Coordinates of C-alpha atoms and ligand atoms in Angstrom, one line a residue:
X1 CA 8.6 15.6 29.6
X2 CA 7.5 14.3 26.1
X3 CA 10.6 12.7 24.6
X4 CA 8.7 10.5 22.1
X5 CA 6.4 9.5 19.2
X6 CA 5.5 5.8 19.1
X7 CA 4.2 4.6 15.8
X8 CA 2.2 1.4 15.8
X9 CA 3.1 -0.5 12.0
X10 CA 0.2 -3.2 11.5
X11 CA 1.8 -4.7 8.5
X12 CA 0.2 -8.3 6.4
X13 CA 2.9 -10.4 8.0
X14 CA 4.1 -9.0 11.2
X15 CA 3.2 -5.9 14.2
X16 CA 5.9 -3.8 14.8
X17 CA 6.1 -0.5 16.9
X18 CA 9.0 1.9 16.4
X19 CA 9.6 5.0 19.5
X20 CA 10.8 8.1 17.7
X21 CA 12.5 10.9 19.3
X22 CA 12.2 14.7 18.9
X23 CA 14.7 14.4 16.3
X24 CA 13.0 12.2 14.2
X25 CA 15.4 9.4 15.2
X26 CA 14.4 5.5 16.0
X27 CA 14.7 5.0 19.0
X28 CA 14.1 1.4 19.2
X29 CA 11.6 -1.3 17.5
X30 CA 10.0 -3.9 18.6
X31 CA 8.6 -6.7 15.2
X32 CA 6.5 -9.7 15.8
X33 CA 5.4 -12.0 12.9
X34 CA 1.6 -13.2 13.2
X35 CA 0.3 -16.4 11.8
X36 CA -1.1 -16.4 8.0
X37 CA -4.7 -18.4 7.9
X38 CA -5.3 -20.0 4.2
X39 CA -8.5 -22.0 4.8
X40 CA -8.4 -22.3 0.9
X41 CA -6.5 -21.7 -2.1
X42 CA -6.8 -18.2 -2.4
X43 CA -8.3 -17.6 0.5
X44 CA -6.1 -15.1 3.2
X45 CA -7.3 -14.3 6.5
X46 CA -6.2 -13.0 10.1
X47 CA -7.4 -13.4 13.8
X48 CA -8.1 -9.9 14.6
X49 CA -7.6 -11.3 17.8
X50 CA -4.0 -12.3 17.1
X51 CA -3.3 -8.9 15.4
X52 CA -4.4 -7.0 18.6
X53 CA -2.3 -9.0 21.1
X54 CA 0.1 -8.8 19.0
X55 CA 0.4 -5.1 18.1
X56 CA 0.2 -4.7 22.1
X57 CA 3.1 -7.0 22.7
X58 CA 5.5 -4.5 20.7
X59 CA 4.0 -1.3 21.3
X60 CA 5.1 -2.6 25.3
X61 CA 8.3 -4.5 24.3
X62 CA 9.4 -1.1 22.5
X63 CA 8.9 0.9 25.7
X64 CA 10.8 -2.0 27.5
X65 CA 13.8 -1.7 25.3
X66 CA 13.9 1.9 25.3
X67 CA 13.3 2.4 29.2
X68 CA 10.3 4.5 28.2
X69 CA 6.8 5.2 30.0
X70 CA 4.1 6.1 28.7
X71 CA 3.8 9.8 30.2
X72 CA 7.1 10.3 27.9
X73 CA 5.3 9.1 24.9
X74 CA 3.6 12.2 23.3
X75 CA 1.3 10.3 20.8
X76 CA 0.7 7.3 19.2
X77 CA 0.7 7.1 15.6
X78 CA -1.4 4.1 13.5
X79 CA -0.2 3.0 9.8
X80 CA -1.6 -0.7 8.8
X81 CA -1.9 -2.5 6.2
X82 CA -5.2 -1.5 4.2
X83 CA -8.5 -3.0 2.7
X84 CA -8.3 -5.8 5.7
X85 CA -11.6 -6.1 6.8
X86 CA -13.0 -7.2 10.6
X87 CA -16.4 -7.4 11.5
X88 CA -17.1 -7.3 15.4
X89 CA -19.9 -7.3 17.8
X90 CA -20.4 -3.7 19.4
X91 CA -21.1 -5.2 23.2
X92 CA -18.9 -7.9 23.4
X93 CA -15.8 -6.8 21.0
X94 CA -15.2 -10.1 19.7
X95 CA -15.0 -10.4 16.2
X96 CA -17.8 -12.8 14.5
X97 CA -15.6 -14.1 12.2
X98 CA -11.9 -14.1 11.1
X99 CA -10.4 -10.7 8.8
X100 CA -10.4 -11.1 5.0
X101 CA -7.1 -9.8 4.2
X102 CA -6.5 -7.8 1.2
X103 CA -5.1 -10.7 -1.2
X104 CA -8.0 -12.9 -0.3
X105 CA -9.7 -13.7 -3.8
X106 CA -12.9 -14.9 -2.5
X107 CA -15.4 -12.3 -3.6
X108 CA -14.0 -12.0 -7.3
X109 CA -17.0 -13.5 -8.7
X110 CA -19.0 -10.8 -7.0
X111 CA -17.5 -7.8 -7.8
X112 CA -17.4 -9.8 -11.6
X113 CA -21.5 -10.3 -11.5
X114 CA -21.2 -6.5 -10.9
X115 CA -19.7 -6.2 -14.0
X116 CA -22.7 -5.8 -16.3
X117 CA -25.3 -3.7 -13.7
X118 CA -26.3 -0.1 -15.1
X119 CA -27.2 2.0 -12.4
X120 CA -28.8 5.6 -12.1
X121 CA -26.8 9.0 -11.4
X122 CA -27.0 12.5 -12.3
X123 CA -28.5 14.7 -9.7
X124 CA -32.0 13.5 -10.0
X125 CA -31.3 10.1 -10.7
X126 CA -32.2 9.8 -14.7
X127 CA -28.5 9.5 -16.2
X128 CA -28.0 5.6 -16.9
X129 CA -24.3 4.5 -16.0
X130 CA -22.3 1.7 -15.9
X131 CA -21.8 0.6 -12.0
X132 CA -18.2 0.1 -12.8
X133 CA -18.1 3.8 -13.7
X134 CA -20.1 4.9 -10.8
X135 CA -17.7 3.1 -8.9
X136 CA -14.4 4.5 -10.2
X137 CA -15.6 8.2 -10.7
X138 CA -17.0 7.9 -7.3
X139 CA -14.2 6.3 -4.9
X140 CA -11.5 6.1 -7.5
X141 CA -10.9 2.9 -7.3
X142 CA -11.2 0.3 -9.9
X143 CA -13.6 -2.2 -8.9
X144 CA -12.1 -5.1 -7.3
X145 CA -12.1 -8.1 -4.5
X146 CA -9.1 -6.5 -3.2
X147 CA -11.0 -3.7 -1.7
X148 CA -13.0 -3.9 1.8
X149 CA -17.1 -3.9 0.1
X150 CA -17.4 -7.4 -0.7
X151 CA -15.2 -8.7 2.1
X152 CA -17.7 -6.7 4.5
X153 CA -20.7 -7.7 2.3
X154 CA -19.4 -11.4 2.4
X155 CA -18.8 -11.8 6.2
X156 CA -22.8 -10.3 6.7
X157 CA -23.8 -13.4 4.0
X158 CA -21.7 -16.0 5.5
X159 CA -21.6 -15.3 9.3
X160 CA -24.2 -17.0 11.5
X161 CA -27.3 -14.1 12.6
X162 CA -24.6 -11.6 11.6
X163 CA -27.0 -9.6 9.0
X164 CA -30.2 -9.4 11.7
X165 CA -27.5 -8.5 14.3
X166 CA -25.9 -5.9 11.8
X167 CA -29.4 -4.5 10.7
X168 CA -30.1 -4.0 14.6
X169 CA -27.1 -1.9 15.1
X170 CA -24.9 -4.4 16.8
X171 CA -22.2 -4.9 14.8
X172 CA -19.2 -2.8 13.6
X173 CA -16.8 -3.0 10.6
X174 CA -13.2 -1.6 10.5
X175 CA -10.1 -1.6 8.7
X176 CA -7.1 -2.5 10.9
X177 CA -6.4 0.9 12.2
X178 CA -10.1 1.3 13.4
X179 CA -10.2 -2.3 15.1
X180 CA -6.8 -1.0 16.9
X181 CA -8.1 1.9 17.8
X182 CA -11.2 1.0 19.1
X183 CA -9.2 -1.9 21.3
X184 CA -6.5 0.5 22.2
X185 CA -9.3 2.9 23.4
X186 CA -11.5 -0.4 25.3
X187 CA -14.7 0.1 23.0
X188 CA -14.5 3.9 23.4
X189 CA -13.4 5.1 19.9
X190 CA -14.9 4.0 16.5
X191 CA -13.1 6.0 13.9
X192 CA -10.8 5.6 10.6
X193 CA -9.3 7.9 8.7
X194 CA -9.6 9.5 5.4
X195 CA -6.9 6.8 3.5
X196 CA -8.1 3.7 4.7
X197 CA -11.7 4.9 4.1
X198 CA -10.8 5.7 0.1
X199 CA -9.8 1.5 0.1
X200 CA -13.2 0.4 1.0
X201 CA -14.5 0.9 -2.3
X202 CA -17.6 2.3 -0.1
X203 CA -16.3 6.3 0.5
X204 CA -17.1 9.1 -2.0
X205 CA -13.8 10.9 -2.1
X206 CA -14.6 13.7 -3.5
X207 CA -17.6 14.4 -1.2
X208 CA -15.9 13.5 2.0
X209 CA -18.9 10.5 3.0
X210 CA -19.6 7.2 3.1
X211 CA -22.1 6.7 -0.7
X212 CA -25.4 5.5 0.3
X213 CA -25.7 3.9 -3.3
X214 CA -22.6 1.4 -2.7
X215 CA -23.9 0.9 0.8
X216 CA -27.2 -0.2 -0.9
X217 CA -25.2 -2.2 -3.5
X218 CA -23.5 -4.5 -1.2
X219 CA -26.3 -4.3 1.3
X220 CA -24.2 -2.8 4.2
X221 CA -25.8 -0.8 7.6
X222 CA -24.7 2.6 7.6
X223 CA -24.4 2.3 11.1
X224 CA -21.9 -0.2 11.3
X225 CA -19.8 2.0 9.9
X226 CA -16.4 3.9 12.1
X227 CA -16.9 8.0 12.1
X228 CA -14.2 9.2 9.2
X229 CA -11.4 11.8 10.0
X230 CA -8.2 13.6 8.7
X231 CA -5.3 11.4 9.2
X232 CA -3.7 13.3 11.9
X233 CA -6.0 13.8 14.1
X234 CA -7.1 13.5 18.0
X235 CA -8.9 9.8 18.1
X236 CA -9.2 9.3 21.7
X237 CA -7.2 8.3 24.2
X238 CA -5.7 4.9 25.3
X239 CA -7.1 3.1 28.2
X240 CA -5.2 3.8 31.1
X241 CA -4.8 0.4 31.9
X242 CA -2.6 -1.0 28.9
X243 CA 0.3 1.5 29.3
X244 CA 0.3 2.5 33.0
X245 CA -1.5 5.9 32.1
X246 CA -3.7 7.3 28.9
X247 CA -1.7 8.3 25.6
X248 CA -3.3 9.9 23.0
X249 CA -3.8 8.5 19.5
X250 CA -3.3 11.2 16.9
X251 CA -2.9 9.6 13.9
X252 CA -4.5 6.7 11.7
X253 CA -3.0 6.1 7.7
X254 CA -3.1 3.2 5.4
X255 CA 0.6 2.0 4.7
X256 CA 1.4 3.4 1.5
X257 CA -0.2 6.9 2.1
X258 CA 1.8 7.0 5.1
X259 CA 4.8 6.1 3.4
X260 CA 4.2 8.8 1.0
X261 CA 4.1 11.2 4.2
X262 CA 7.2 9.9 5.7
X263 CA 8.9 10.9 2.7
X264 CA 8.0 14.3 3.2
X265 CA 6.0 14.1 -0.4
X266 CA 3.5 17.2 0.6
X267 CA 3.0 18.4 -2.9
X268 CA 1.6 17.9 -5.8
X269 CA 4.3 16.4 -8.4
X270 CA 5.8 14.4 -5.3
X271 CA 6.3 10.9 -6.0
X272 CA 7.5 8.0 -4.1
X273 CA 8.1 4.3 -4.8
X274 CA 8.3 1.2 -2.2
X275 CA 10.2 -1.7 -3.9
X276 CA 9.2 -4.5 -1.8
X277 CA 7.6 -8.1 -2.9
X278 CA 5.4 -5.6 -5.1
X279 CA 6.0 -1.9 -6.0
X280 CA 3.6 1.1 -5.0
X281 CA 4.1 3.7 -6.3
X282 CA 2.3 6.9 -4.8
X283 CA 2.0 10.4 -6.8
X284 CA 0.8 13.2 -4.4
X285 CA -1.6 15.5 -7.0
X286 CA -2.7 17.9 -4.4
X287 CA -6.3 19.1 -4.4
X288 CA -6.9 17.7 -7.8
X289 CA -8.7 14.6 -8.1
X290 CA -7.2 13.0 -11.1
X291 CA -8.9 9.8 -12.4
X292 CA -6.7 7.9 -14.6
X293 CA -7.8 6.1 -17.9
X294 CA -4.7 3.8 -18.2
X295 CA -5.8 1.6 -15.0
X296 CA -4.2 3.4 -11.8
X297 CA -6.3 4.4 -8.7
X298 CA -7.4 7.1 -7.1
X299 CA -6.8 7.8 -3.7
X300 CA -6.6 10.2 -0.8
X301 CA -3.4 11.8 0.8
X302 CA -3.1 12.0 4.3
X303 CA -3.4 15.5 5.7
X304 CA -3.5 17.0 9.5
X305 CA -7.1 18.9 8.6
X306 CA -9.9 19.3 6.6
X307 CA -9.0 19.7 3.1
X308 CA -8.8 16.7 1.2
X309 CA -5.9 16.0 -0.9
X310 CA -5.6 13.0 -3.1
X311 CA -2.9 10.7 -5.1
X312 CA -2.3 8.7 -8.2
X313 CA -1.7 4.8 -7.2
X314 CA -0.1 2.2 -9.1
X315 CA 1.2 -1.0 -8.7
X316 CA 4.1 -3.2 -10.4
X317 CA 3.3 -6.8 -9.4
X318 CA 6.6 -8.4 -8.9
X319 CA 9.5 -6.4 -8.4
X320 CA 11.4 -8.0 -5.1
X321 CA 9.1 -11.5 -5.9
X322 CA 11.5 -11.7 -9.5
X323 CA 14.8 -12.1 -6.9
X324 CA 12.8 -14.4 -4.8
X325 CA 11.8 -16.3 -7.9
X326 CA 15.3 -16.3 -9.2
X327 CA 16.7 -17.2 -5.7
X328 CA 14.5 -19.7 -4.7
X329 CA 12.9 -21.0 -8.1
X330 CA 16.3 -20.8 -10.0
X331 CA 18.7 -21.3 -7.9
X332 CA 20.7 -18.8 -9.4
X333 CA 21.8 -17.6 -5.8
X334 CA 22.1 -17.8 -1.9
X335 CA 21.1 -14.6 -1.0
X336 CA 19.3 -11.4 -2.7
X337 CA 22.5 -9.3 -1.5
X338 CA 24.7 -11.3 -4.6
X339 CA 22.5 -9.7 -7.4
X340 CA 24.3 -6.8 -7.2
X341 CA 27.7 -7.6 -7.8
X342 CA 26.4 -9.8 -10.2
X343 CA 24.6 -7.6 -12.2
X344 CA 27.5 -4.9 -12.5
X345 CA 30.2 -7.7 -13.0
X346 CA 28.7 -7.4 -17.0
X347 CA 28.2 -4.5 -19.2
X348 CA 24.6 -4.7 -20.1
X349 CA 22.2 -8.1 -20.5
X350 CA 23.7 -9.2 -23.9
X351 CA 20.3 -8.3 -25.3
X352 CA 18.6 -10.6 -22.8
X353 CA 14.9 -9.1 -21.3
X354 CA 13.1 -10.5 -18.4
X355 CA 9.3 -9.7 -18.4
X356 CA 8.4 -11.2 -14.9
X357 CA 4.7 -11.2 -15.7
X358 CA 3.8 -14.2 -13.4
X359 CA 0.0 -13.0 -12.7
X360 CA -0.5 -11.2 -15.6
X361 CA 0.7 -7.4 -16.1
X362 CA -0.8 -4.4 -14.2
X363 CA -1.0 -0.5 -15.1
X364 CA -0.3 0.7 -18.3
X365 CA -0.8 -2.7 -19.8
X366 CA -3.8 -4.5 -17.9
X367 CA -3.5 -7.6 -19.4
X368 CA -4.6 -10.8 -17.1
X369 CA -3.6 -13.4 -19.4
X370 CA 0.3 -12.3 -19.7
X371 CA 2.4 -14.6 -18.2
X372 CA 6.6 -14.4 -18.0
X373 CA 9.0 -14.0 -20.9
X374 CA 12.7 -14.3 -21.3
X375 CA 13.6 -13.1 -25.1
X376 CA 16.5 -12.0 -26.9
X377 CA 18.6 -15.6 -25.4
X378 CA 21.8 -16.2 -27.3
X379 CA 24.8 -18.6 -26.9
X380 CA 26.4 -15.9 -24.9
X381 CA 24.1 -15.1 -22.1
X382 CA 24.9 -15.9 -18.6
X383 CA 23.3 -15.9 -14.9
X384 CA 24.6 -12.9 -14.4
X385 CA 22.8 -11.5 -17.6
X386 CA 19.9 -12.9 -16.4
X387 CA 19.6 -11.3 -13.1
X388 CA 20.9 -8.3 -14.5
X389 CA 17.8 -8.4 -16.9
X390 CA 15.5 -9.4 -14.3
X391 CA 16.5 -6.5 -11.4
X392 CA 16.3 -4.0 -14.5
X393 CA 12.2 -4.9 -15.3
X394 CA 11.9 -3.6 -12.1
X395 CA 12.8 -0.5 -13.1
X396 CA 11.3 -1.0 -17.0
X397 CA 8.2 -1.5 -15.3
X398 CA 8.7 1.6 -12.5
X399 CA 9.0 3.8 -15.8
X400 CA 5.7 2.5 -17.6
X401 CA 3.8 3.4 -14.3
X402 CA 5.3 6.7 -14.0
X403 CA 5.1 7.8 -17.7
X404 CA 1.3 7.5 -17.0
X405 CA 1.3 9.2 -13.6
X406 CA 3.0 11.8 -15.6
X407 CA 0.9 12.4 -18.5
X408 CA -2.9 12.2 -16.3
X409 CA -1.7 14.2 -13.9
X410 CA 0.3 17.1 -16.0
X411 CA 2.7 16.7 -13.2
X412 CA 6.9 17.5 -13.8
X413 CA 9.2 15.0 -11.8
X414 CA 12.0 16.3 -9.9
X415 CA 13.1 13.4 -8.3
X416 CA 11.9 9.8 -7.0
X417 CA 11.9 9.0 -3.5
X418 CA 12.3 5.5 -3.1
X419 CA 11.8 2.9 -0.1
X420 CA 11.6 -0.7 0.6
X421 CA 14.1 -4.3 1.0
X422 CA 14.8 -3.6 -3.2
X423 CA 16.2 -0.2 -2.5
X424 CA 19.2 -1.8 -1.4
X425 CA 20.6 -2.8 -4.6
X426 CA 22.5 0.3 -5.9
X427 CA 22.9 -1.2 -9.3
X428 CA 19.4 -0.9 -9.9
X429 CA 18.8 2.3 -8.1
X430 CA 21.4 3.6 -10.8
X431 CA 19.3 1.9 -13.4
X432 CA 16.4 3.3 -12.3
X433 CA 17.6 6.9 -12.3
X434 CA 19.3 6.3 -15.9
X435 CA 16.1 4.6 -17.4
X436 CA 13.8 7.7 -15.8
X437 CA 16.1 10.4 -16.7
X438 CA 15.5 12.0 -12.9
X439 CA 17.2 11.5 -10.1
X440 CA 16.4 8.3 -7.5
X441 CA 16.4 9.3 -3.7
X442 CA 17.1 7.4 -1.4
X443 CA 17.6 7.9 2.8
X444 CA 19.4 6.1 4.4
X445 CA 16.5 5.4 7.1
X446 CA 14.1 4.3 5.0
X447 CA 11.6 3.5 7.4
X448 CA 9.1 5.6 5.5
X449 CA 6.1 3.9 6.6
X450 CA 6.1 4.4 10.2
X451 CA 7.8 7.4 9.5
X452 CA 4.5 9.2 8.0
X453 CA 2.2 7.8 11.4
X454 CA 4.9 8.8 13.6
X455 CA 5.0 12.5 11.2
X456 CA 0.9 13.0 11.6
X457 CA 1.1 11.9 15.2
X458 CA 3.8 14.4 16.2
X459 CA 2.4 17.3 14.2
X460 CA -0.8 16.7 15.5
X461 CA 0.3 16.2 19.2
X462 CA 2.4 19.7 18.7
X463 CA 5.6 17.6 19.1
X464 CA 6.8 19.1 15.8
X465 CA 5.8 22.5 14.7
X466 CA 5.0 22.1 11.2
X467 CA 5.8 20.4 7.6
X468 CA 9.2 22.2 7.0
X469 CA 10.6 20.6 10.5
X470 CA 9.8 17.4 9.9
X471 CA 11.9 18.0 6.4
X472 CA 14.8 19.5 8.7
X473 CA 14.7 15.9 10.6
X474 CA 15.4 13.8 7.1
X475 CA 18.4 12.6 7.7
X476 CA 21.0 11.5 4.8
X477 CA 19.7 10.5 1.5
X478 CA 22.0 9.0 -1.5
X479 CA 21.1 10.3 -4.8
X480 CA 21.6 8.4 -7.4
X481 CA 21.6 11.0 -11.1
X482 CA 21.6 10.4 -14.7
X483 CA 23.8 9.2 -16.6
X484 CA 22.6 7.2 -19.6
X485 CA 22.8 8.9 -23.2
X486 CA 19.5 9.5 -24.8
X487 CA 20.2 6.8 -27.9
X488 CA 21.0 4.1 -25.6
X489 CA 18.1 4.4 -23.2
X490 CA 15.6 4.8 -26.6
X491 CA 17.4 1.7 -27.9
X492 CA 16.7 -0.3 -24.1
X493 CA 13.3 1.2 -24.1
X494 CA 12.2 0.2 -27.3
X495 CA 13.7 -3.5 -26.7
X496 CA 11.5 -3.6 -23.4
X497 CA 8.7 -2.4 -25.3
X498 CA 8.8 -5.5 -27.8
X499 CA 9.6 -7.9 -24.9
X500 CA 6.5 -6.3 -23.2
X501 CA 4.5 -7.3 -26.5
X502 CA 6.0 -11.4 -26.3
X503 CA 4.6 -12.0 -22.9
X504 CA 1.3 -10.5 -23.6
X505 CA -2.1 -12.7 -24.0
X506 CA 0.0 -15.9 -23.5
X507 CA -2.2 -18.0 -20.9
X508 CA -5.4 -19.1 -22.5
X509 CA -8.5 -18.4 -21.1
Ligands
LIG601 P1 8.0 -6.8 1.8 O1 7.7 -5.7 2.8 O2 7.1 -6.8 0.6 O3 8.1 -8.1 2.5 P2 10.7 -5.8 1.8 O4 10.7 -4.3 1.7 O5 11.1 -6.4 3.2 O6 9.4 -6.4 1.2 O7 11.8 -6.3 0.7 C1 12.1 -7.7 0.6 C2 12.4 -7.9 -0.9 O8 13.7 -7.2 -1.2 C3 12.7 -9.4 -1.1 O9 11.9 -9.8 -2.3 C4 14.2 -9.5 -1.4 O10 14.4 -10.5 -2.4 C5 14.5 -8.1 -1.9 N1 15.9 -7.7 -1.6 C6 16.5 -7.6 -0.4 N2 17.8 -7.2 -0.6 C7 18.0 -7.0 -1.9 C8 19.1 -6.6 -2.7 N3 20.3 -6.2 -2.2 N4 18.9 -6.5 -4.1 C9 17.7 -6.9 -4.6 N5 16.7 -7.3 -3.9 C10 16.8 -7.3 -2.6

């Protein structure tokens, strides 16, 4: 009797693994924090090592808690965190080096030498084209270090014998859900999915296959390279040995495509935001793949077959990192749970706006050289106008990134569908619905991310039937509606607007 859905969370501090039952309930979870590696400033890496053990620690601790075995367990699901790169040796499974996580910074000058390169396109090769363009209209991305190419390309140029090796077939690369799949299967299975591939700055979107020009560009073996497929889909089977008997893995999803599964966002229009350290906001645009001009990414939606579906990407760089910085920097608090109170204990910021740009601002406004701003100070204002003003350019800065999600993709919202440790605060859930003009959703499980693996697993394991079940099994969601007149919300938006302006081109370069 299949009673559950485990979904494995490979997140960039901790593993966790969460057992769902037929009703879409959590059953249990297991969470285990793994240790950071900064071997420099700006440098981030993992033991891929560490991860694995790890991630197989909870995935057994959760069927411990819940008195589970595995022949109970209908499928495993797979969300991680994305762009994290491993390179490993095909015979002996060891990694030859440590990951390069996602923030790590060490290939920026690379991607920047790539900056000026023209290249050739056009079907016979004659159209000249900037590299950066190839690169965006190709995998939708903007170039960046952030992304797995030159963290792949770097651990070949850096890694004792590991370009002959790699040139002779013998080693493999993988984002985190590959290099726990492959593990989970004992070398069996090499294989990612569709989501994670569109982060490797390597994958034609469109076409469906890895681009034999960026493979050239950052001199990368095709054949290291894991077999691509729809996120929910039949991977293999786990070693018999790890769990007492085989389970199948059925899904694979980078973290915020899965989150925007676990929402049930299946359409185009759908949009969801996680408010954690950062925001991510995710804008499901169906089978039309819509590249932006203001600065947000391209991407591909998780599906359960062969079509390929895609999403709008954007990012606000500190939402939940502003209350840490106003906790922890400021003082201004004990714990992130006070801002609420505070906040609503005055009737608006006395004029005061927070522009937390502390690495520069992202989408619409792409400007590196922005740095914080407080304006609009006067003898009146008080900590609680400043984190009032500080939890609302969360939502100031939601808006921005939706109003150009909006106007690329021709999309009409209906409501946001929000997740994350920042959802919390109702004050600024209210904000954010009265700044938008829509209504902000919230469930009250929102465990979105594991949510979508454990979604695509079940569907694809037949433990659910189809997309309007898993709907049925959305528990409770607080809806937080309109209420803000249109002159006041102008008269905030236009303030922000000007603040926005004051912080921009501030740090010299
Ligand atoms: P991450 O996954 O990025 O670590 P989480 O989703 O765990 O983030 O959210 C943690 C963030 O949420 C922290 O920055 C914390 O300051 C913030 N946070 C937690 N509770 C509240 C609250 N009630 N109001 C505002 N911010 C909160």
């Amino acid at each position: 009797m299949k009673k559950y859905i485990m979904a494995l969370d490979q997140g960039t501090t901790s593993c966790r693994s969460i057992l769902f039952d037929h009703d879409g309930q959590i059953v249990c979870v297991a969470q285990k924090e793994f240790p950071q590696i900064y071997p420099q400033p700006g440098w981030v890496e993992h033991d891929p090592m560490e991860i694995w053990n790890t991630q197989l620690f909870v995935a057994l601790e959760s069927m411990r808690k819940a008195g589970a075995v595995a022949s109970e367990i209908a499928a495993i699901g797979i969300t991680n965190q994305r762009e994290t790169t491993v390179v490993w040796d095909r015979e002996t499974g060891l990694p030859v080096s440590n990951a390069i996580v996602w923030q790590c910074r060490r290939t920026a000058e690379r991607i920047d030498e790539l900056r000026d390169v023209v290249t050739k396109t056009g079907e016979a090769q004659t159209t000249d084209i900037r590299l950066f363009d190839y690169i965006h209209q190709t995998t939708g991305l903007i170039p960046d270090a952030y992304f797995s190419a030159s963290k792949i390309e770097w651990i070949l140029n850096h890694t004792d014998g590991a370009r002959e090796k790699a040139e002779a077939g013998k080693l493999l690369f993988g984002t985190i859900d590959t290099w726990l799949i492959w593990n989970l299967t004992k070398g069996r299975v090499h294989a990612t999915d569709r989501s994670n591939a569109s982060r490797t700055m390597l994958y034609d979107i469109e076409k469906g296959r890895w681009d034999p020009k960026l493979l050239e560009v950052f001199r990368i073996p095709e054949g290291m390279l894991p077999d691509v497929k729809p996120s929910g889909a039949h991977y293999g089977v786990t070693d018999a040995g790890l769990f007492g008997e085989e389970i199948p893995i059925c899904s694979a999803v980078g973290d915020q495509q899965s989150a925007l599964f676990g929402h049930c966002c299946f359409a185009a229009g759908d949009v969801k935001n996680t408010y954690g350290t950062g925001c991510f906001l995710l804008m499901h645009t169906g089978e039309k793949k819509t590249l932006s001009e203001k600065g947000l990414l391209t991407t591909i939606a998780a599906t359960t077959d062969d079509t390929i579906l895609y999403a709008l990407e954007g990012s606000v760089f500190a939402a939940g990192a502003a209350i840490q910085w106003l906790q922890k920097g400021l003082r201004l608090f004990e714990d992130a749970k006070e801002t609420e109170a505070m906040a609503l204990s005055v009737e608006d910021t006395d004029g005061v706006y927070v522009v937390p740009a502390f690495t520069g601002l992202g989408a619409p406004h792409w400007d590196p050289y922005a740095r914080g701003t407080v304006v609009g100070i006067t003898r009146g204002c008080t900590r609680e106008h400043f984190v009032r003003a500080t939890l609302e350019s969360i939502a100031y800065q939601t808006k921005d990134i939706l109003d150009v999600m909006l106007t690329e993709s021709g999309a009409s919202l209906e409501g946001l569908l929000v997740d994350g440790g920042v959802t919390k605060n109702r004050f600024l859930m209210q904000f954010q619905a009265d700044i938008m003009g829509v209504p902000v959703i919230r469930p009250d499980n929102a465990e979105a991310t594991a949510q979508g693996a454990a979604y695509l697993a079940g569907l694809t394991a037949g433990f659910w039937e189809d997309q309007n079940e898993l709907k049925s099994l959305q528990g409770n969601r607080m809806r937080y509606e309109p209420k803000m007149d249109q002159e006041t919300k102008n008269k905030l938006l236009y303030d922000w607007n000007r603040a926005l302006e004051r912080a921009k081109n501030w740090a010299e370069q």
